[in-house]
Amino acid sequence: VGMHIISSVPGAYRTEDHGADALRRWLKHTLRQRAPDRRPARVEYCFSSMGRLENKLVWQPLKRALLAGAAEGAEVRLVWPAMATMLATMASRESRRQWWADAHGLVGPGEQWIEANWEPRAHFSHHIMPWRHRAKTYHHAKVAAGLSASGELVWLYQGSHNCSGAAWGKRQMDAHGTWESLFMSYELGVLFIPPS
């Protein structure tokens, strides 16, 4: 219960102090004593860009973290802008920026989408703007929320972590055969868990 800092610092770590490991630790520790109806039945994670979500090394550890302390059968939804929003954003002159000419481009699922066994594909949901005046605005949010079956907020994360191994951590084995998490970027967020 309360506020917890979720940070990522470049380097390789065997502790649960950073990224998805820290998120999983706090959620599991805090929610394990709650009744099933007071735990998340659904987790929604909205982000503005993503890296390569390799099934075993990035996606599964991140999914375990997002579902830590959740009710049995809980699901994760990855919220990504709808194509209509993306196309409207690209055509928008409000930002005075041509997204298609950006050196980084619009980072998204890319070639992973067509891989036959790519697990995250089944978890994607389109983000459709409910307000007409915002339909030409590409969101830059990085927000995750755990919601109970009745729709009540169980936990909320807000921060700089995009959906990538660089931000949340990528599992790797060190030279001695020990698993660790590798981080490649500085990230900072706050996890808020209200009292049940």
mmCIF file of C-alpha atoms in Angstrom:
data_model
loop_
_atom_site.group_PDB
_atom_site.id
_atom_site.type_symbol
_atom_site.label_atom_id
_atom_site.label_comp_id
_atom_site.label_asym_id
_atom_site.label_seq_id
_atom_site.Cartn_x
_atom_site.Cartn_y
_atom_site.Cartn_z
ATOM 1 C CA VAL A 1 0.000 0.000 0.000
ATOM 2 C CA GLY A 2 1.314 3.443 -0.830
ATOM 3 C CA MET A 3 3.756 4.837 -3.362
ATOM 4 C CA HIS A 4 6.808 2.977 -4.640
ATOM 5 C CA ILE A 5 9.550 4.146 -6.997
ATOM 6 C CA ILE A 6 10.181 1.873 -9.984
ATOM 7 C CA SER A 7 13.512 2.689 -11.576
ATOM 8 C CA SER A 8 15.790 1.241 -14.207
ATOM 9 C CA VAL A 9 19.511 1.926 -14.387
ATOM 10 C CA PRO A 10 21.782 0.647 -17.176
ATOM 11 C CA GLY A 11 23.629 -2.508 -16.160
ATOM 12 C CA ALA A 12 23.059 -6.173 -15.329
ATOM 13 C CA TYR A 13 21.460 -7.067 -11.976
ATOM 14 C CA ARG A 14 20.502 -10.215 -10.091
ATOM 15 C CA THR A 15 18.397 -8.321 -7.530
ATOM 16 C CA GLU A 16 14.730 -7.292 -7.731
ATOM 17 C CA ASP A 17 15.510 -3.595 -7.440
ATOM 18 C CA HIS A 18 14.833 -2.404 -10.997
ATOM 19 C CA GLY A 19 12.252 -2.500 -13.770
ATOM 20 C CA ALA A 20 9.887 -5.457 -14.102
ATOM 21 C CA ASP A 21 11.611 -7.254 -11.212
ATOM 22 C CA ALA A 22 10.824 -4.363 -8.836
ATOM 23 C CA LEU A 23 7.253 -4.041 -10.124
ATOM 24 C CA ARG A 24 6.661 -7.773 -9.617
ATOM 25 C CA ARG A 25 8.170 -7.678 -6.109
ATOM 26 C CA TRP A 26 5.982 -4.769 -4.925
ATOM 27 C CA LEU A 27 2.761 -6.099 -6.449
ATOM 28 C CA LYS A 28 3.273 -9.654 -5.216
ATOM 29 C CA HIS A 29 4.211 -8.514 -1.695
ATOM 30 C CA THR A 30 1.316 -6.053 -1.408
ATOM 31 C CA LEU A 31 -1.527 -7.956 -3.071
ATOM 32 C CA ARG A 32 -0.920 -11.536 -1.934
ATOM 33 C CA GLN A 33 -3.081 -11.201 1.204
ATOM 34 C CA ARG A 34 -6.060 -9.642 -0.555
ATOM 35 C CA ALA A 35 -9.259 -11.493 -1.401
ATOM 36 C CA PRO A 36 -9.512 -12.482 -5.082
ATOM 37 C CA ASP A 37 -12.215 -9.863 -5.763
ATOM 38 C CA ARG A 38 -9.814 -7.154 -4.497
ATOM 39 C CA ARG A 39 -7.044 -8.201 -6.900
ATOM 40 C CA PRO A 40 -6.638 -7.288 -10.565
ATOM 41 C CA ALA A 41 -8.755 -9.271 -13.011
ATOM 42 C CA ARG A 42 -7.339 -7.192 -15.866
ATOM 43 C CA VAL A 43 -4.165 -5.174 -16.386
ATOM 44 C CA GLU A 44 -3.962 -2.536 -19.105
ATOM 45 C CA TYR A 45 -0.606 -1.116 -20.171
ATOM 46 C CA CYS A 46 -0.558 1.881 -22.511
ATOM 47 C CA PHE A 47 2.736 2.955 -24.100
ATOM 48 C CA SER A 48 3.994 5.097 -26.944
ATOM 49 C CA SER A 49 6.748 2.884 -28.357
ATOM 50 C CA MET A 50 8.088 -0.605 -27.977
ATOM 51 C CA GLY A 51 11.222 -2.588 -28.491
ATOM 52 C CA ARG A 52 11.646 -6.185 -29.546
ATOM 53 C CA LEU A 53 9.522 -8.252 -27.154
ATOM 54 C CA GLU A 54 11.222 -11.617 -27.314
ATOM 55 C CA ASN A 55 8.853 -14.204 -25.831
ATOM 56 C CA LYS A 56 11.027 -15.780 -23.134
ATOM 57 C CA LEU A 57 13.575 -13.037 -22.413
ATOM 58 C CA VAL A 58 11.386 -9.910 -22.346
ATOM 59 C CA TRP A 59 7.651 -10.586 -22.760
ATOM 60 C CA GLN A 60 7.165 -13.414 -20.236
ATOM 61 C CA PRO A 61 9.061 -11.632 -17.395
ATOM 62 C CA LEU A 62 7.145 -8.400 -18.101
ATOM 63 C CA LYS A 63 3.816 -10.238 -18.227
ATOM 64 C CA ARG A 64 4.613 -12.007 -14.927
ATOM 65 C CA ALA A 65 5.388 -8.627 -13.367
ATOM 66 C CA LEU A 66 2.185 -6.991 -14.621
ATOM 67 C CA LEU A 67 0.107 -9.952 -13.352
ATOM 68 C CA ALA A 68 1.904 -10.327 -9.997
ATOM 69 C CA GLY A 69 -0.690 -10.597 -7.231
ATOM 70 C CA ALA A 70 -3.559 -10.708 -9.744
ATOM 71 C CA ALA A 71 -6.613 -12.943 -9.495
ATOM 72 C CA GLU A 72 -6.465 -16.317 -11.222
ATOM 73 C CA GLY A 73 -7.250 -15.988 -14.924
ATOM 74 C CA ALA A 74 -6.356 -12.282 -15.074
ATOM 75 C CA GLU A 75 -5.314 -10.946 -18.465
ATOM 76 C CA VAL A 76 -2.944 -8.269 -19.768
ATOM 77 C CA ARG A 77 -4.011 -5.842 -22.487
ATOM 78 C CA LEU A 78 -1.310 -3.896 -24.357
ATOM 79 C CA VAL A 79 -2.894 -0.623 -25.448
ATOM 80 C CA TRP A 80 -1.549 0.724 -28.718
ATOM 81 C CA PRO A 81 -2.967 3.549 -30.896
ATOM 82 C CA ALA A 82 -5.434 2.538 -33.601
ATOM 83 C CA MET A 83 -4.225 2.839 -37.198
ATOM 84 C CA ALA A 84 -6.746 5.668 -37.779
ATOM 85 C CA THR A 85 -5.078 7.644 -34.964
ATOM 86 C CA MET A 86 -1.603 6.911 -36.301
ATOM 87 C CA LEU A 87 -2.496 8.007 -39.847
ATOM 88 C CA ALA A 88 -4.229 11.162 -38.602
ATOM 89 C CA THR A 89 -1.181 11.964 -36.479
ATOM 90 C CA MET A 90 1.158 11.536 -39.437
ATOM 91 C CA ALA A 91 -0.956 13.916 -41.513
ATOM 92 C CA SER A 92 -1.284 16.463 -38.695
ATOM 93 C CA ARG A 93 0.403 19.804 -39.171
ATOM 94 C CA GLU A 94 -0.212 20.817 -35.537
ATOM 95 C CA SER A 95 3.112 19.429 -34.365
ATOM 96 C CA ARG A 96 4.971 20.894 -37.369
ATOM 97 C CA ARG A 97 6.754 17.558 -37.550
ATOM 98 C CA GLN A 98 6.680 14.871 -40.177
ATOM 99 C CA TRP A 99 6.678 11.617 -38.204
ATOM 100 C CA TRP A 100 7.492 9.558 -41.294
ATOM 101 C CA ALA A 101 10.672 11.628 -41.794
ATOM 102 C CA ASP A 102 11.836 11.142 -38.188
ATOM 103 C CA ALA A 103 15.108 9.192 -38.020
ATOM 104 C CA HIS A 104 13.604 6.928 -35.347
ATOM 105 C CA GLY A 105 10.268 6.464 -37.082
ATOM 106 C CA LEU A 106 7.174 5.245 -35.278
ATOM 107 C CA VAL A 107 8.357 2.380 -33.154
ATOM 108 C CA GLY A 108 5.873 -0.466 -32.963
ATOM 109 C CA PRO A 109 5.469 -4.212 -33.307
ATOM 110 C CA GLY A 110 7.108 -4.259 -36.745
ATOM 111 C CA GLU A 111 8.286 -7.603 -38.091
ATOM 112 C CA GLN A 112 7.481 -9.347 -34.803
ATOM 113 C CA TRP A 113 3.790 -9.125 -35.715
ATOM 114 C CA ILE A 114 4.111 -11.742 -38.458
ATOM 115 C CA GLU A 115 6.140 -14.240 -36.411
ATOM 116 C CA ALA A 116 3.917 -17.299 -35.954
ATOM 117 C CA ASN A 117 4.647 -17.868 -32.259
ATOM 118 C CA TRP A 118 4.906 -14.245 -31.074
ATOM 119 C CA GLU A 119 2.902 -14.349 -27.820
ATOM 120 C CA PRO A 120 2.239 -10.605 -27.232
ATOM 121 C CA ARG A 121 0.124 -10.336 -30.408
ATOM 122 C CA ALA A 122 -2.895 -11.851 -28.618
ATOM 123 C CA HIS A 123 -2.717 -9.144 -25.925
ATOM 124 C CA PHE A 124 -2.899 -6.009 -28.105
ATOM 125 C CA SER A 125 -5.836 -3.602 -27.977
ATOM 126 C CA HIS A 126 -6.205 -0.459 -30.064
ATOM 127 C CA HIS A 127 -6.410 2.848 -28.270
ATOM 128 C CA ILE A 128 -9.177 4.831 -29.893
ATOM 129 C CA MET A 129 -9.425 8.472 -28.835
ATOM 130 C CA PRO A 130 -12.805 9.216 -27.237
ATOM 131 C CA TRP A 131 -12.446 12.939 -27.991
ATOM 132 C CA ARG A 132 -12.641 14.122 -31.559
ATOM 133 C CA HIS A 133 -10.235 17.049 -31.046
ATOM 134 C CA ARG A 134 -7.540 14.631 -29.791
ATOM 135 C CA ALA A 135 -7.900 12.159 -32.655
ATOM 136 C CA LYS A 136 -4.927 13.738 -34.462
ATOM 137 C CA THR A 137 -2.658 13.562 -31.425
ATOM 138 C CA TYR A 138 -0.295 10.660 -30.901
ATOM 139 C CA HIS A 139 -0.228 9.844 -27.195
ATOM 140 C CA HIS A 140 3.058 9.663 -25.322
ATOM 141 C CA ALA A 141 1.662 7.914 -22.242
ATOM 142 C CA LYS A 142 3.347 5.151 -20.296
ATOM 143 C CA VAL A 143 0.650 4.032 -17.879
ATOM 144 C CA ALA A 144 -0.314 0.636 -16.488
ATOM 145 C CA ALA A 145 -3.307 -0.120 -14.279
ATOM 146 C CA GLY A 146 -4.539 -3.201 -12.466
ATOM 147 C CA LEU A 147 -8.343 -3.271 -12.347
ATOM 148 C CA SER A 148 -10.611 -5.552 -10.310
ATOM 149 C CA ALA A 149 -13.459 -7.512 -11.916
ATOM 150 C CA SER A 150 -15.815 -4.695 -10.854
ATOM 151 C CA GLY A 151 -13.557 -2.091 -12.526
ATOM 152 C CA GLU A 152 -12.041 -0.636 -9.369
ATOM 153 C CA LEU A 153 -8.430 0.556 -9.459
ATOM 154 C CA VAL A 154 -6.165 -1.884 -7.595
ATOM 155 C CA TRP A 155 -2.864 -0.309 -8.658
ATOM 156 C CA LEU A 156 -1.526 2.327 -11.037
ATOM 157 C CA TYR A 157 1.916 2.828 -12.593
ATOM 158 C CA GLN A 158 2.906 6.090 -14.313
ATOM 159 C CA GLY A 159 6.410 6.734 -15.540
ATOM 160 C CA SER A 160 8.891 6.678 -18.393
ATOM 161 C CA HIS A 161 9.120 2.902 -19.061
ATOM 162 C CA ASN A 162 8.131 2.087 -22.625
ATOM 163 C CA CYS A 163 7.362 -1.495 -23.604
ATOM 164 C CA SER A 164 10.904 -2.769 -24.116
ATOM 165 C CA GLY A 165 13.593 -4.913 -22.580
ATOM 166 C CA ALA A 166 15.881 -1.872 -22.489
ATOM 167 C CA ALA A 167 13.434 -0.201 -20.083
ATOM 168 C CA TRP A 168 11.905 -3.092 -18.075
ATOM 169 C CA GLY A 169 14.857 -5.497 -18.278
ATOM 170 C CA LYS A 170 15.859 -8.369 -20.535
ATOM 171 C CA ARG A 171 16.725 -11.741 -19.011
ATOM 172 C CA GLN A 172 20.167 -13.066 -19.861
ATOM 173 C CA MET A 173 22.587 -15.626 -18.483
ATOM 174 C CA ASP A 174 25.963 -14.382 -17.258
ATOM 175 C CA ALA A 175 29.322 -16.120 -17.840
ATOM 176 C CA HIS A 176 28.763 -18.296 -14.728
ATOM 177 C CA GLY A 177 25.322 -19.549 -15.815
ATOM 178 C CA THR A 178 23.315 -17.289 -13.490
ATOM 179 C CA TRP A 179 20.224 -15.455 -14.740
ATOM 180 C CA GLU A 180 20.183 -11.678 -14.461
ATOM 181 C CA SER A 181 18.257 -8.728 -15.869
ATOM 182 C CA LEU A 182 19.982 -6.371 -18.299
ATOM 183 C CA PHE A 183 18.851 -2.730 -18.505
ATOM 184 C CA MET A 184 19.981 -0.349 -21.205
ATOM 185 C CA SER A 185 18.213 2.888 -20.276
ATOM 186 C CA TYR A 186 17.475 5.132 -17.336
ATOM 187 C CA GLU A 187 13.772 5.053 -16.448
ATOM 188 C CA LEU A 188 11.723 6.312 -13.522
ATOM 189 C CA GLY A 189 8.127 5.729 -12.523
ATOM 190 C CA VAL A 190 5.796 5.618 -9.545
ATOM 191 C CA LEU A 191 3.648 2.644 -8.537
ATOM 192 C CA PHE A 192 0.577 3.640 -6.517
ATOM 193 C CA ILE A 193 -1.296 0.930 -4.612
ATOM 194 C CA PRO A 194 -4.331 2.332 -2.788
ATOM 195 C CA PRO A 195 -5.623 0.629 0.365
ATOM 196 C CA SER A 196 -8.141 -2.148 -0.330
#
